Amino acid sequence: MNPSEPVVIVGAGPAGIGAARTLADAGLRPVVIDEGRSAGGQIFRKPEPELSRSLGDLYGFDAKPAQAFRADVADLEAVVEYHADTIVWSAEPNALHLVSCGRAFVQRWSRLIIASGAMDRVVPMKGWTAPGIYSLGGAQIALKAEASLIGRTVLLAGTGPLLYLVAYQYARAGAAIPAVLETAKPFNDLSALPALASGGATFARGLYFIAWLRAHGIPVLTGVVPVEATRGSDGRVNGLEFRCDGRDMFLACDALAVGHGLKAETQIADLLGVGFQFNVLQRQWLPKVDIDGRSSLPNVYLAGDGSSVRGSVIAAASGRLAAAALLRDASHEDEGLSERDRALIRRAARFRNALDRVFPFPAHIAETLPDETMVCRCEGLTASDIRRTVIASGESDINRIKAFCRLGMGRCQGRICTPAAAELIAATARIDISAVGRLRGQAPIKPTPLKHLTEIDR
Amino acid sequence: MTAFFDIAIVGGGLAGCAAALHGRRMGASVILLERGRCGAQASGVNYGGVRQQGRHPAELPLARRSRTIWGNLQSLVGSDCEFRATGHLKLARNSEDIRDLAAHRELLGRHGIRAEILEPAELRLRFPYVAPIYAGGSFCAEDGQANPRLVAPAFARAARALGADIRECCAVEEVSVSEQGFLLWLRGNPVPVKARRLINTAGAWGAAIAASLGDHVEEAVMAPNMCVTEPIAPLMGPNLGICGGGIYIRQTGQGSVVFGSGLGAADRDQSRARPLADVTREAARAAIAMVPALANVLLVRTWTGIEGRMPDGLPVVGASPRLGGLFHAFGFSGHGFQLGPAVGAVLAELSLEGQSATDIDGLSMGRFEKRSAAATRPSVIQPDNHQ
């Protein structure tokens, strides 16, 4: 491979850096494109230099992997072509269209590894657009990157491992946590325990967070259905009404963080025309890949949470695997290490699947949202608007519903509203969620100022 | 099952759905066969311009009639489809363009369409957000814009409510001719649909259907590259275009700014089209040049669709030159959206009554058989593309 046939990696989180390391070790000089100002993705997000804190403070149990990651990145800087702060706004066969510092440029590629990560998945509730309400990931970014809390009295609601991690991090950082509100009933299903236990240290860590929270008097309520985020006279959130065990309850707060697992960011693969399939456990559409990360298109590979939400350890392994597959496909040699990573992924799959089972996306809440709940906030569509569109049009394909009522046409480009809206459509049309289909990707991948597209470099 | 429909329509774009509605209103039994979903191709993904100004003389009678229908959509199909008579402002780059616009104004007048020529000073006064770089413009107040995603489905629903048999996801594999009429063979169905008359509104696939029945014309494909921004506060009134084609811009009632320029990539065989990043970038540049306030506005989406393009840029509308009972309307070449409602009415009249009061002589398929004569057709103004 030579400079006229560039190998490009999108994303510099654990998966992207894992891939870059493997390619660099094989003597290649890949191009790495990353949205962040510094490598790390969401998990190893780096604070602004003036806010620097110790790795232990920042990453807790992940301090050691974070240190190894940082060392890897420092080491790679000399051997990869690295573009930080760069957004991929469109992807075409053999070309990525980028914007960096307000200027557009084009990066050719002959082989591409997409490691674009994941974002929060949220189910709306009444009042969720009030100031002071964040996604769990957003709350964590405030802490990691800006060394600030989203409030003094922070309520956390949702499902999944991130809920407990953020609660723990916020409590450690000095926030008052009135309660952790879990929409699932993860501790009821003992049948999942053996599979969860196969997670080893990761599982132990999760148990530790929950035990720590309880030991510090922070209640963890399960089977919660959020009803309404209430507002104070200043318009900001001041509490959450919810139901738990058949009782109506209320807790006051000055900030609320909500999240129901993660959602793979798959727009680049989508624009390129990669095949997708519905993953029942993760309840989302994911690109079709083999265990090494080969997509349905030649020369396009996927790794990390952007291909399937499985966490940072698997992300790194899948990045290495995708790079090794790329090398083999390009008839460079390498077989040795792949089997170890494949075994790691197979082992971890059992644990991840169990997590997806005990912390399911709360479809029951999404599909029964009260009519007046705002669902697509960009376009101002309530649950009722979406239900009425399904009934009036007789349509149940999410792209057709979009065409008729503007669902997902706003600034979030469907990122935020789609998971809940799809559940609403499926329930209203009485069809399986997978039959609702997938909102087709359209460039730009992120909203982009027109003038940034017109300033061309190179 | 063996009964003959009065009319079978192949293709559920705007022209086909409108033909179904008008056919039913005239009392005919109608079946419409759409391979995908009604209005999901070019009719549903175009720019949404509703414009008489700037059209070729051969299209003006249809455009005039269509404009009347656009104004009555609410009572006709139960929705105004967001049609608004915001006006259409066509900008002149130089004095030659101004002369063309003035001549075109005369032509429009002969068809009963009013347009006013604006001096640069008046242009700046009335449309201050337009860059002060134009030699003037022509404003047609009764032109405007609509939401293309809503229109063909609304016609299809209205036709269905009147008893038309609208079949979506129903591909016609083959059409043959028998003594009593047309036989339409559907995928996976051994019994053909029978109809006395056949209306071919198959868009970019229209020439292929025509060819299977002996009518041969060349039809290329095009994919207008469309862009839309985040919603912004009301900024622009009229739908904007420019002499010589190129960029066109409108702001929807909900605040988004829709614009287009140039062509994306189209693959007719795969039924796939996609915008091209380089074309989008050039469109962004041209949009800012025309309306500088758009520079900091966020682009949120781009799209395109597959449209048929005839060699002379004008659609084929009318009876088959060869085969009785066969009618065509396809190849709208990027500016069929405004015409669609009237095309449907004219097709229904032609097929059921043998004639229409609307003059479509210049759009007949026969014009390609005497190409040298057609090429000398007087053209006062270059028609805009893709509007």
XYZ file of N, CA and C in Angstrom, chain A residues 141-292:
456
model
N -19.573 13.871 30.119
C -18.660 14.751 29.389
C -18.401 16.025 30.190
N -19.467 16.573 30.794
C -19.300 17.785 31.601
C -18.244 17.541 32.677
N -18.310 16.359 33.254
C -17.370 16.020 34.321
C -15.958 15.797 33.786
N -15.862 14.979 32.730
C -14.535 14.609 32.219
C -13.847 15.765 31.522
N -14.564 16.443 30.641
C -13.910 17.418 29.770
C -13.900 18.802 30.393
N -14.904 19.109 31.211
C -15.007 20.470 31.708
C -14.899 20.552 33.223
N -14.677 19.409 33.857
C -14.528 19.363 35.310
C -15.672 20.079 36.008
N -16.876 19.935 35.468
C -18.013 20.567 36.126
C -19.156 19.578 36.224
N -20.054 19.859 37.164
C -21.232 19.018 37.361
C -22.417 19.698 36.678
N -23.411 18.896 36.289
C -24.587 19.508 35.653
C -25.510 20.133 36.703
N -25.299 19.843 37.984
C -26.090 20.449 39.052
C -25.538 20.034 40.392
N -26.163 20.563 41.452
C -25.727 20.170 42.804
C -26.493 18.942 43.280
N -27.788 18.927 42.961
C -28.628 17.788 43.341
C -29.061 17.121 42.045
N -28.412 16.018 41.744
C -28.551 15.434 40.408
C -29.288 14.099 40.495
N -30.393 14.030 39.772
C -31.161 12.802 39.703
C -30.756 12.069 38.425
N -30.628 10.739 38.505
C -30.230 9.976 37.320
C -31.293 8.935 37.023
N -31.720 8.892 35.776
C -32.788 7.966 35.401
C -32.452 7.303 34.078
N -32.890 6.056 33.946
C -32.652 5.363 32.683
C -32.303 3.919 32.929
N -31.456 3.382 32.062
C -31.083 1.983 32.237
C -29.677 1.742 31.703
N -29.059 0.693 32.188
C -27.763 0.283 31.653
C -26.617 0.612 32.579
N -25.458 0.033 32.304
C -24.287 0.202 33.174
C -23.883 1.662 33.354
N -24.051 2.473 32.308
C -23.618 3.874 32.389
C -24.358 4.617 33.502
N -25.604 4.217 33.785
C -26.410 4.869 34.818
C -25.679 4.817 36.158
N -25.144 3.632 36.484
C -24.501 3.454 37.784
C -23.120 4.090 37.798
N -22.430 4.010 36.670
C -21.108 4.619 36.584
C -21.210 6.129 36.778
N -22.142 6.763 36.078
C -22.268 8.219 36.189
C -22.711 8.598 37.605
N -23.619 7.817 38.189
C -24.067 8.094 39.561
C -22.873 8.063 40.511
N -22.074 7.035 40.342
C -20.882 6.877 41.188
C -19.919 8.054 40.994
N -19.671 8.389 39.714
C -18.732 9.476 39.428
C -19.251 10.807 39.976
N -20.544 11.034 39.828
C -21.107 12.295 40.323
C -21.092 12.359 41.850
N -21.420 11.234 42.489
C -21.401 11.222 43.954
C -19.980 11.449 44.452
N -19.015 10.790 43.802
C -17.604 10.972 44.191
C -17.157 12.406 43.991
N -17.721 13.057 42.959
C -17.303 14.429 42.654
C -18.041 15.442 43.523
N -18.936 14.967 44.403
C -19.537 15.885 45.370
C -20.986 16.239 45.122
N -21.603 15.670 44.096
C -23.016 15.965 43.852
C -23.874 15.192 44.856
N -25.011 15.785 45.230
C -26.010 15.045 46.004
C -26.857 14.254 45.021
N -26.995 12.953 45.268
C -27.773 12.097 44.367
C -28.992 11.595 45.150
N -30.171 12.165 44.903
C -31.348 11.732 45.671
C -31.689 10.267 45.415
N -31.478 9.795 44.185
C -31.749 8.388 43.876
C -31.258 8.076 42.480
N -31.068 6.803 42.232
C -30.821 6.322 40.874
C -32.077 5.573 40.449
N -32.676 5.995 39.327
C -33.969 5.454 38.910
C -33.793 4.588 37.681
N -33.909 3.303 37.890
C -33.659 2.306 36.830
C -35.004 1.873 36.235
N -35.126 1.952 34.901
C -36.394 1.570 34.273
C -36.543 0.054 34.155
N -35.410 -0.669 34.170
C -35.485 -2.127 34.089
C -35.605 -2.707 35.502
N -35.721 -4.035 35.579
C -35.671 -4.707 36.885
C -34.509 -5.691 36.834
N -33.288 -5.145 36.810
C -32.124 -5.982 36.499
C -31.827 -7.022 37.562
N -32.282 -6.795 38.805
C -31.856 -7.717 39.858
C -32.893 -8.803 40.113
N -33.932 -8.823 39.290
C -34.961 -9.845 39.449
C -34.623 -11.126 38.709
N -33.908 -10.953 37.601
C -33.715 -12.081 36.698
C -32.417 -12.801 37.036
N -32.505 -13.773 37.935
C -31.294 -14.463 38.365
C -30.730 -15.375 37.280
N -31.571 -15.700 36.301
C -31.102 -16.605 35.257
C -29.981 -15.974 34.433
N -29.911 -14.638 34.468
C -28.862 -13.977 33.691
C -27.533 -13.962 34.442
N -27.583 -14.362 35.723
C -26.400 -14.190 36.568
C -25.146 -14.896 36.059
N -25.253 -16.181 35.676
C -24.021 -16.839 35.199
C -23.394 -16.117 34.010
N -24.247 -15.684 33.074
C -23.701 -14.986 31.908
C -23.100 -13.655 32.328
N -23.748 -12.969 33.271
C -23.197 -11.702 33.755
C -21.862 -11.933 34.442
N -21.805 -13.003 35.234
C -20.579 -13.289 35.961
C -19.414 -13.558 35.014
N -19.736 -14.018 33.795
C -18.672 -14.259 32.821
C -17.987 -12.950 32.435
N -18.594 -11.842 32.788
C -17.974 -10.538 32.513
C -16.789 -10.265 33.413
N -16.615 -11.085 34.443
C -15.428 -10.977 35.289
C -15.286 -9.608 35.917
N -14.154 -8.957 35.648
C -13.827 -7.696 36.292
C -14.861 -6.622 35.972
N -15.355 -6.634 34.733
C -16.333 -5.618 34.342
C -17.598 -5.767 35.171
N -18.022 -7.016 35.350
C -19.213 -7.284 36.149
C -18.972 -6.903 37.602
N -17.814 -7.273 38.101
C -17.471 -6.964 39.491
C -17.503 -5.455 39.720
N -17.016 -4.722 38.743
C -16.985 -3.270 38.847
C -18.412 -2.706 38.941
N -19.307 -3.257 38.091
C -20.706 -2.826 38.118
C -21.324 -3.087 39.479
N -21.055 -4.270 40.018
C -21.581 -4.609 41.353
C -21.017 -3.652 42.401
N -19.727 -3.313 42.207
C -19.084 -2.417 43.164
C -19.778 -1.051 43.170
N -20.064 -0.522 41.967
C -20.725 0.789 41.893
C -22.050 0.763 42.643
N -22.824 -0.293 42.384
C -24.151 -0.373 43.000
C -24.021 -0.503 44.520
N -23.093 -1.350 44.961
C -22.876 -1.511 46.403
C -22.410 -0.199 47.020
N -21.518 0.492 46.310
C -21.000 1.769 46.813
C -22.136 2.767 46.978
N -23.005 2.838 45.951
C -24.121 3.782 45.997
C -25.012 3.468 47.199
N -25.308 2.185 47.384
C -26.192 1.806 48.489
C -25.524 2.092 49.836
N -24.232 1.795 49.916
C -23.500 2.033 51.166
C -23.484 3.512 51.514
N -23.579 4.355 50.485
C -23.581 5.803 50.741
C -25.001 6.356 50.804
N -25.947 5.474 51.036
C -27.322 5.916 51.277
C -28.043 6.407 50.046
N -27.558 6.047 48.858
C -28.229 6.477 47.624
C -29.144 5.345 47.160
N -30.461 5.564 47.228
C -31.366 4.488 46.845
C -31.293 4.187 45.357
N -31.352 2.921 45.021
C -31.453 2.509 43.619
C -32.835 1.885 43.449
N -33.737 2.606 42.785
C -35.096 2.112 42.566
C -35.179 1.479 41.187
N -35.843 0.351 41.087
C -35.943 -0.325 39.781
C -37.399 -0.399 39.327
N -37.565 -0.723 38.057
C -38.916 -0.790 37.487
C -39.596 0.570 37.449
N -38.791 1.606 37.333
C -39.313 2.974 37.377
C -39.892 3.375 36.020
N -41.004 4.080 36.030
C -41.525 4.712 34.808
C -41.541 6.221 35.039
N -40.632 6.961 34.365
C -40.657 8.420 34.522
C -41.976 8.972 33.981
N -42.563 9.938 34.682
C -43.835 10.507 34.251
C -43.637 11.916 33.717
N -43.036 12.769 34.537
C -42.867 14.145 34.067
C -41.718 14.817 34.799
N -40.869 15.496 34.019
C -39.851 16.358 34.605
C -40.523 17.692 34.875
N -40.528 18.099 36.132
C -41.239 19.333 36.488
C -40.286 20.522 36.431
N -40.870 21.713 36.292
C -40.070 22.927 36.172
C -40.361 23.878 37.323
N -39.341 24.590 37.739
C -39.522 25.647 38.723
C -39.936 26.934 38.043
N -40.062 27.996 38.830
C -40.511 29.281 38.284
C -39.480 29.848 37.303
N -38.232 29.409 37.435
C -37.200 29.878 36.494
C -37.208 29.072 35.193
N -38.116 28.108 35.070
C -38.209 27.323 33.842
C -37.292 26.121 33.824
N -36.381 26.053 34.802
C -35.457 24.914 34.823
C -36.085 23.712 35.514
N -35.529 22.548 35.238
C -36.045 21.336 35.877
C -35.880 21.471 37.397
N -36.894 21.054 38.142
C -36.755 21.069 39.609
C -37.176 19.749 40.245
N -37.474 18.749 39.400
C -37.809 17.463 39.989
C -38.362 16.501 38.960
N -38.595 15.289 39.418
C -39.119 14.268 38.515
C -40.269 13.527 39.197
N -41.410 13.492 38.513
C -42.505 12.631 38.952
C -42.324 11.284 38.260
N -42.475 10.217 39.007
C -42.315 8.894 38.398
C -43.182 7.891 39.144
N -43.370 6.744 38.521
C -44.093 5.657 39.158
C -43.126 4.525 39.478
N -43.330 3.923 40.631
C -42.460 2.817 41.044
C -43.273 1.911 41.933
N -43.323 0.642 41.612
C -44.109 -0.329 42.380
C -45.556 0.128 42.553
N -46.119 0.682 41.508
C -47.521 1.080 41.561
C -47.778 2.364 42.330
N -46.723 3.023 42.810
C -46.919 4.263 43.568
C -46.430 5.457 42.755
N -47.146 6.576 42.898
C -46.683 7.823 42.287
C -45.714 8.485 43.250
N -44.545 8.839 42.723
C -43.523 9.406 43.599
C -42.965 10.675 42.971
N -42.257 11.452 43.789
C -41.627 12.671 43.302
C -40.308 12.846 44.026
N -39.298 13.240 43.266
C -38.032 13.613 43.897
C -37.590 14.944 43.330
N -37.106 15.808 44.211
C -36.634 17.121 43.762
C -35.185 17.022 43.311
N -34.793 17.886 42.377
C -33.407 17.932 41.911
C -33.191 19.287 41.248
N -31.956 19.629 40.947
C -31.750 20.812 40.107
C -31.114 20.434 38.769
N -30.899 19.135 38.586
C -30.459 18.645 37.271
C -30.853 17.171 37.158
N -31.109 16.768 35.937
C -31.551 15.393 35.690
C -30.746 14.845 34.512
N -30.210 13.647 34.688
C -29.507 12.997 33.570
C -30.252 11.714 33.206
N -30.479 11.536 31.907
C -31.312 10.426 31.433
C -30.586 9.670 30.322
N -30.663 8.360 30.331
C -30.096 7.588 29.229
C -30.545 6.147 29.283
N -30.773 5.578 28.117
C -31.226 4.187 28.043
C -30.313 3.404 27.124
N -29.074 3.291 27.521
C -28.129 2.567 26.686
C -27.605 3.445 25.563
N -26.857 2.856 24.670
C -26.202 3.606 23.607
C -26.703 3.174 22.242
N -26.443 4.044 21.277
C -26.933 3.858 19.924
C -25.731 4.052 19.004
N -25.456 3.072 18.177
C -24.289 3.153 17.284
C -24.459 4.310 16.299
N -23.368 5.033 16.068
C -23.369 6.103 15.070
C -22.956 5.477 13.735
N -23.921 5.247 12.860
C -23.647 4.419 11.676
C -23.774 5.183 10.366
N -23.792 6.524 10.428
C -24.115 7.293 9.221
C -23.105 7.112 8.094
N -21.813 6.993 8.430
C -20.803 6.880 7.365
C -21.028 5.576 6.595
N -21.208 4.484 7.350
C -21.460 3.183 6.710
C -22.730 3.254 5.862
N -23.730 3.925 6.401
C -25.011 4.040 5.716
C -24.856 4.782 4.380
N -24.151 5.919 4.411
C -23.973 6.693 3.170
C -23.208 5.894 2.129
N -22.300 5.044 2.588
C -21.517 4.242 1.638
C -22.331 3.080 1.075
N -23.469 2.773 1.723
C -24.308 1.700 1.194
C -24.041 0.338 1.822
N -23.432 0.335 3.001
C -23.202 -0.922 3.714
C -24.551 -1.548 4.088
N -24.622 -2.882 4.066
C -25.853 -3.571 4.462
C -26.071 -3.499 5.967
N -27.319 -3.434 6.386
C -27.667 -3.351 7.808
C -28.565 -4.521 8.187
N -28.599 -4.832 9.492
C -29.614 -5.761 9.983
C -30.077 -5.312 11.356
N -31.272 -5.733 11.722
C -31.826 -5.339 13.012
C -31.296 -6.263 14.089
N -30.687 -5.679 15.121
C -30.186 -6.462 16.248
C -31.258 -6.460 17.340
N -31.838 -7.628 17.569
C -32.989 -7.710 18.473
C -32.589 -7.361 19.908
N -31.438 -7.858 20.360
C -31.023 -7.613 21.743
C -30.740 -6.136 21.985
N -29.994 -5.510 21.076
C -29.685 -4.086 21.245
C -30.831 -3.212 20.759
N -31.802 -3.817 20.108
C -32.998 -3.149 19.606
C -32.625 -1.947 18.735
N -31.713 -2.173 17.803
C -31.336 -1.127 16.862
C -30.762 -1.756 15.602
N -30.736 -0.964 14.526
C -30.155 -1.408 13.262
C -28.651 -1.239 13.322
N -27.935 -2.285 12.925
C -26.475 -2.233 12.951
C -25.928 -2.710 11.613
N -24.771 -2.197 11.226
C -24.168 -2.670 9.977
C -23.853 -4.163 10.087
N -24.041 -4.865 8.982
C -23.699 -6.291 8.959
C -22.193 -6.422 8.853
N -21.599 -7.142 9.800
C -20.148 -7.375 9.738
C -19.840 -8.812 10.128
N -18.703 -9.299 9.658
C -18.254 -10.597 10.155
C -17.453 -10.364 11.441
N -16.954 -11.419 12.058
C -16.315 -11.236 13.380
C -15.090 -10.332 13.292
N -14.473 -10.263 12.112
C -13.300 -9.402 11.943
C -13.678 -7.965 11.578
